[in-house]
mmCIF file of C-alpha atoms in Angstrom:
data_model
loop_
_atom_site.group_PDB
_atom_site.id
_atom_site.type_symbol
_atom_site.label_atom_id
_atom_site.label_comp_id
_atom_site.label_asym_id
_atom_site.label_seq_id
_atom_site.Cartn_x
_atom_site.Cartn_y
_atom_site.Cartn_z
ATOM 1 C CA GLY A 1 94.463 59.191 166.668
ATOM 2 C CA ALA A 2 91.534 56.911 167.258
ATOM 3 C CA VAL A 3 91.425 55.146 170.599
ATOM 4 C CA VAL A 4 88.479 52.959 169.603
ATOM 5 C CA SER A 5 88.576 51.131 166.312
ATOM 6 C CA GLN A 6 85.521 49.740 164.590
ATOM 7 C CA HIS A 7 85.560 47.322 161.672
ATOM 8 C CA PRO A 8 84.321 47.094 158.991
ATOM 9 C CA SER A 9 83.478 50.694 158.219
ATOM 10 C CA ARG A 10 81.108 49.599 155.464
ATOM 11 C CA VAL A 11 79.507 46.272 154.751
ATOM 12 C CA ILE A 12 76.900 45.092 152.295
ATOM 13 C CA CYS A 13 75.235 41.774 152.907
ATOM 14 C CA LYS A 14 72.401 39.786 151.435
ATOM 15 C CA SER A 15 69.081 39.517 153.181
ATOM 16 C CA GLY A 16 69.000 36.491 155.475
ATOM 17 C CA THR A 17 72.728 36.389 156.148
ATOM 18 C CA SER A 18 74.562 37.440 159.303
ATOM 19 C CA VAL A 19 77.206 40.100 159.632
ATOM 20 C CA LYS A 20 79.670 40.780 162.439
ATOM 21 C CA ILE A 21 80.998 44.187 163.467
ATOM 22 C CA GLU A 22 84.033 44.473 165.719
ATOM 23 C CA CYS A 23 84.834 47.173 168.241
ATOM 24 C CA ARG A 24 88.294 47.406 169.780
ATOM 25 C CA SER A 25 89.716 49.706 172.411
ATOM 26 C CA LEU A 26 93.259 50.390 171.233
ATOM 27 C CA ASP A 27 95.209 51.669 174.217
ATOM 28 C CA PHE A 28 93.044 50.924 177.221
ATOM 29 C CA GLN A 29 91.020 48.092 178.647
ATOM 30 C CA ALA A 30 87.267 48.486 178.574
ATOM 31 C CA THR A 31 85.105 46.294 180.752
ATOM 32 C CA THR A 32 82.092 48.119 179.377
ATOM 33 C CA MET A 33 81.351 48.929 175.780
ATOM 34 C CA PHE A 34 78.169 50.179 174.178
ATOM 35 C CA TRP A 35 76.447 49.661 170.855
ATOM 36 C CA TYR A 36 74.362 52.356 169.217
ATOM 37 C CA ARG A 37 72.323 52.681 166.106
ATOM 38 C CA GLN A 38 71.845 55.951 164.317
ATOM 39 C CA PHE A 39 69.336 56.833 161.624
ATOM 40 C CA PRO A 40 70.012 59.729 159.228
ATOM 41 C CA LYS A 41 69.880 63.094 160.951
ATOM 42 C CA LYS A 42 68.796 61.484 164.196
ATOM 43 C CA SER A 43 70.488 61.132 167.532
ATOM 44 C CA LEU A 44 72.292 58.026 168.724
ATOM 45 C CA MET A 45 70.036 55.279 169.976
ATOM 46 C CA LEU A 46 71.563 52.992 172.591
ATOM 47 C CA MET A 47 70.984 49.355 171.721
ATOM 48 C CA ALA A 48 72.879 47.505 174.409
ATOM 49 C CA THR A 49 75.611 47.589 176.997
ATOM 50 C CA SER A 50 78.350 45.049 176.462
ATOM 51 C CA ASN A 51 79.977 43.738 179.646
ATOM 52 C CA GLU A 52 83.233 41.814 179.522
ATOM 53 C CA GLY A 53 82.764 38.276 180.729
ATOM 54 C CA SER A 54 79.012 38.485 181.135
ATOM 55 C CA LYS A 55 75.831 38.854 179.147
ATOM 56 C CA ALA A 56 75.000 42.083 177.420
ATOM 57 C CA THR A 57 72.231 44.283 178.727
ATOM 58 C CA TYR A 58 69.767 45.234 176.016
ATOM 59 C CA GLU A 59 67.618 48.328 175.864
ATOM 60 C CA GLN A 60 63.877 47.952 175.707
ATOM 61 C CA GLY A 61 62.678 47.017 172.247
ATOM 62 C CA VAL A 62 66.018 45.654 171.024
ATOM 63 C CA GLU A 63 65.853 41.987 170.019
ATOM 64 C CA LYS A 64 68.536 39.987 171.815
ATOM 65 C CA ASP A 65 68.440 37.140 169.319
ATOM 66 C CA LYS A 66 68.692 39.527 166.419
ATOM 67 C CA PHE A 67 71.623 41.549 167.683
ATOM 68 C CA LEU A 68 74.112 39.215 169.333
ATOM 69 C CA ILE A 69 76.776 40.862 171.432
ATOM 70 C CA ASN A 70 79.933 39.207 172.644
ATOM 71 C CA HIS A 71 82.553 40.858 174.849
ATOM 72 C CA ALA A 72 85.127 38.118 175.143
ATOM 73 C CA SER A 73 88.119 40.260 176.067
ATOM 74 C CA LEU A 74 88.844 43.584 177.708
ATOM 75 C CA THR A 75 89.563 45.184 174.346
ATOM 76 C CA LEU A 76 87.042 43.590 172.000
ATOM 77 C CA SER A 77 83.275 43.583 171.679
ATOM 78 C CA THR A 78 81.408 42.262 168.659
ATOM 79 C CA LEU A 79 77.919 42.877 167.371
ATOM 80 C CA THR A 80 76.438 40.255 165.079
ATOM 81 C CA VAL A 81 73.315 41.131 163.151
ATOM 82 C CA THR A 82 71.670 37.775 162.506
ATOM 83 C CA SER A 83 69.362 37.001 159.617
ATOM 84 C CA ALA A 84 69.689 40.555 158.416
ATOM 85 C CA HIS A 85 66.844 42.275 156.624
ATOM 86 C CA PRO A 86 66.783 45.547 154.693
ATOM 87 C CA GLU A 87 65.246 47.324 157.690
ATOM 88 C CA ASP A 88 68.427 46.518 159.626
ATOM 89 C CA SER A 89 70.358 48.772 157.267
ATOM 90 C CA SER A 90 71.744 51.547 159.408
ATOM 91 C CA PHE A 91 74.811 53.180 160.918
ATOM 92 C CA TYR A 92 76.067 51.212 163.918
ATOM 93 C CA ILE A 93 78.478 52.825 166.360
ATOM 94 C CA CYS A 94 80.279 51.378 169.343
ATOM 95 C CA SER A 95 81.815 53.156 172.292
ATOM 96 C CA ALA A 96 84.114 52.130 175.116
ATOM 97 C CA PHE A 97 84.158 53.348 178.698
ATOM 98 C CA ARG A 98 87.568 54.361 179.949
ATOM 99 C CA THR A 99 86.881 54.042 183.657
ATOM 100 C CA GLU A 100 90.042 55.703 184.969
ATOM 101 C CA ARG A 101 89.066 58.872 183.118
ATOM 102 C CA ASN A 102 85.291 58.521 183.347
ATOM 103 C CA THR A 103 85.258 59.137 179.622
ATOM 104 C CA ILE A 104 83.600 57.480 176.672
ATOM 105 C CA TYR A 105 85.296 57.117 173.305
ATOM 106 C CA PHE A 106 83.451 56.213 170.139
ATOM 107 C CA GLY A 107 84.425 54.131 167.170
ATOM 108 C CA GLU A 108 84.252 55.440 163.627
ATOM 109 C CA GLY A 109 80.984 53.652 162.957
ATOM 110 C CA SER A 110 79.926 50.917 160.555
ATOM 111 C CA TRP A 111 77.509 51.377 157.695
ATOM 112 C CA LEU A 112 75.443 48.265 157.135
ATOM 113 C CA THR A 113 73.436 47.861 153.951
ATOM 114 C CA VAL A 114 71.255 44.789 153.578
ATOM 115 C CA VAL A 115 70.181 44.069 150.031
ATOM 116 C CA GLN B 1 61.372 66.652 180.581
ATOM 117 C CA LYS B 2 64.490 65.225 178.959
ATOM 118 C CA GLU B 3 67.492 64.835 181.208
ATOM 119 C CA VAL B 4 69.689 66.792 178.811
ATOM 120 C CA GLU B 5 68.209 69.445 176.534
ATOM 121 C CA GLN B 6 69.968 70.906 173.520
ATOM 122 C CA ASP B 7 68.702 73.168 170.784
ATOM 123 C CA PRO B 8 69.062 71.196 167.544
ATOM 124 C CA GLY B 9 69.547 74.306 165.436
ATOM 125 C CA PRO B 10 70.633 74.447 162.696
ATOM 126 C CA LEU B 11 73.061 77.212 163.528
ATOM 127 C CA SER B 12 74.745 79.057 160.681
ATOM 128 C CA VAL B 13 77.602 81.495 161.256
ATOM 129 C CA PRO B 14 80.207 83.219 159.078
ATOM 130 C CA GLU B 15 83.799 82.073 159.194
ATOM 131 C CA GLY B 16 85.697 83.666 162.057
ATOM 132 C CA ALA B 17 82.656 84.063 164.296
ATOM 133 C CA ILE B 18 82.531 82.959 167.912
ATOM 134 C CA VAL B 19 80.103 80.084 168.294
ATOM 135 C CA SER B 20 78.229 79.359 171.494
ATOM 136 C CA LEU B 21 76.590 75.978 171.917
ATOM 137 C CA ASN B 22 74.534 75.263 175.000
ATOM 138 C CA CYS B 23 72.794 72.521 176.916
ATOM 139 C CA THR B 24 70.806 72.295 180.108
ATOM 140 C CA TYR B 25 70.414 69.280 182.333
ATOM 141 C CA SER B 26 67.965 68.332 185.012
ATOM 142 C CA ASN B 27 69.825 66.138 187.512
ATOM 143 C CA SER B 28 72.128 67.941 189.910
ATOM 144 C CA ALA B 29 73.938 64.645 190.569
ATOM 145 C CA PHE B 30 75.551 64.716 187.120
ATOM 146 C CA GLN B 31 79.260 65.418 187.472
ATOM 147 C CA TYR B 32 81.004 64.544 184.210
ATOM 148 C CA PHE B 33 80.226 66.431 181.040
ATOM 149 C CA MET B 34 81.430 65.891 177.516
ATOM 150 C CA TRP B 35 81.184 67.542 174.141
ATOM 151 C CA TYR B 36 81.413 65.436 171.035
ATOM 152 C CA ARG B 37 81.699 66.520 167.419
ATOM 153 C CA GLN B 38 80.144 64.315 164.786
ATOM 154 C CA TYR B 39 80.802 64.797 161.113
ATOM 155 C CA SER B 40 78.326 63.420 158.645
ATOM 156 C CA ARG B 41 78.575 59.629 158.342
ATOM 157 C CA LYS B 42 81.229 59.349 161.072
ATOM 158 C CA GLY B 43 81.296 58.336 164.708
ATOM 159 C CA PRO B 44 81.318 61.057 167.406
ATOM 160 C CA GLU B 45 84.724 62.420 168.354
ATOM 161 C CA LEU B 46 85.421 63.527 171.914
ATOM 162 C CA LEU B 47 86.223 67.248 171.929
ATOM 163 C CA MET B 48 86.106 68.324 175.542
ATOM 164 C CA TYR B 49 85.626 66.693 178.898
ATOM 165 C CA THR B 50 84.949 68.515 182.154
ATOM 166 C CA TYR B 51 84.300 67.496 185.700
ATOM 167 C CA SER B 52 81.981 69.480 187.967
ATOM 168 C CA SER B 53 81.953 73.253 187.518
ATOM 169 C CA GLY B 54 84.395 75.540 185.790
ATOM 170 C CA ASN B 55 86.041 76.176 182.472
ATOM 171 C CA LYS B 56 88.350 74.106 180.354
ATOM 172 C CA GLU B 57 90.172 75.417 177.326
ATOM 173 C CA ASP B 58 91.786 73.538 174.451
ATOM 174 C CA GLY B 59 92.924 75.613 171.516
ATOM 175 C CA ARG B 60 89.929 77.347 169.987
ATOM 176 C CA PHE B 61 87.486 75.414 172.176
ATOM 177 C CA THR B 62 86.311 76.306 175.668
ATOM 178 C CA ALA B 63 83.926 74.170 177.675
ATOM 179 C CA GLN B 64 82.061 75.686 180.576
ATOM 180 C CA VAL B 65 79.928 74.083 183.273
ATOM 181 C CA ASP B 66 77.706 76.046 185.634
ATOM 182 C CA LYS B 67 76.300 73.556 188.103
ATOM 183 C CA SER B 68 74.252 76.196 189.931
ATOM 184 C CA SER B 69 72.129 76.751 186.834
ATOM 185 C CA LYS B 70 72.664 73.256 185.363
ATOM 186 C CA TYR B 71 74.016 74.790 182.183
ATOM 187 C CA ILE B 72 76.872 73.608 179.985
ATOM 188 C CA SER B 73 78.410 75.480 177.093
ATOM 189 C CA LEU B 74 80.934 75.015 174.340
ATOM 190 C CA PHE B 75 82.538 78.059 172.766
ATOM 191 C CA ILE B 76 84.387 77.920 169.479
ATOM 192 C CA ARG B 77 86.595 80.886 168.661
ATOM 193 C CA ASP B 78 87.615 81.855 165.133
ATOM 194 C CA SER B 79 85.244 79.292 163.685
ATOM 195 C CA GLN B 80 86.299 77.541 160.489
ATOM 196 C CA PRO B 81 84.308 75.802 157.748
ATOM 197 C CA SER B 82 85.886 72.569 158.986
ATOM 198 C CA ASP B 83 83.997 73.078 162.268
ATOM 199 C CA SER B 84 80.735 72.436 160.409
ATOM 200 C CA ALA B 85 79.337 69.356 162.110
ATOM 201 C CA THR B 86 76.833 68.234 164.699
ATOM 202 C CA TYR B 87 77.862 68.926 168.281
ATOM 203 C CA LEU B 88 76.554 66.674 171.016
ATOM 204 C CA CYS B 89 76.626 67.488 174.697
ATOM 205 C CA ALA B 90 76.557 64.507 177.023
ATOM 206 C CA THR B 91 76.842 63.570 180.642
ATOM 207 C CA LEU B 92 77.548 60.325 182.397
ATOM 208 C CA SER B 93 74.484 58.917 184.086
ATOM 209 C CA SER B 94 74.692 59.202 187.849
ATOM 210 C CA SER B 95 74.907 55.438 188.175
ATOM 211 C CA ASN B 96 78.439 55.676 186.794
ATOM 212 C CA THR B 97 77.957 52.707 184.518
ATOM 213 C CA GLY B 98 79.498 54.549 181.621
ATOM 214 C CA LYS B 99 76.101 55.099 180.075
ATOM 215 C CA LEU B 100 75.886 58.486 178.382
ATOM 216 C CA ILE B 101 72.898 60.775 178.328
ATOM 217 C CA PHE B 102 72.964 62.905 175.193
ATOM 218 C CA GLY B 103 71.425 66.131 174.137
ATOM 219 C CA GLN B 104 69.738 66.120 170.734
ATOM 220 C CA GLY B 105 72.796 67.596 169.038
ATOM 221 C CA THR B 106 73.201 71.005 167.405
ATOM 222 C CA THR B 107 74.016 71.187 163.716
ATOM 223 C CA LEU B 108 76.525 73.929 163.007
ATOM 224 C CA GLN B 109 77.409 75.341 159.614
ATOM 225 C CA VAL B 110 80.304 77.749 159.267
ATOM 226 C CA LYS B 111 80.129 79.565 155.971
ATOM 227 C CA PRO B 112 83.329 80.724 154.240
#
């Protein structure tokens, strides 16, 4: 079964509103989680690294104020897309680093549609 | 040169065939290698995980790492239509931050 759970799997929101996506590690603690964006038939694009108890590290070109990341506990990271616009519509995927196994597990992904 | 190179395919095989998926990498410091399977509109699923060189087998899947040639492979025996997906090779960056370096992904279609 899934070891990383992502919610919601699909969300539709109106342009200008904000939407939050949750990523949970189910049976391990993850001090580090990652957020990706994926366009159709393209590879995963890393957006940011989410660090428990500290600020996220964003990749070049990713707007920090647009994509707010919070990693308040060892099992939960959230991505909030603020003031969403249609160009933010995409597939967002989180992953969690299981340090004792040096392995990364991915969530099921969240489809965001901004109308 | 990309740190991890993977032929994007697409690769089409008949059901029952043995599938060989391959990647090369550039940094000899990489130690941990993973294969993920991603179905359309889903998150990647961890298939195989290997450390350093050698083989690892799990059911119909065998992962192989050859550090001398910086070559990693995934073999699928008795391929099934349900194996049709995109397969991503990945390695942990040498900084051990948990950041993955991916190949481009190979799209596989297994025809009944």
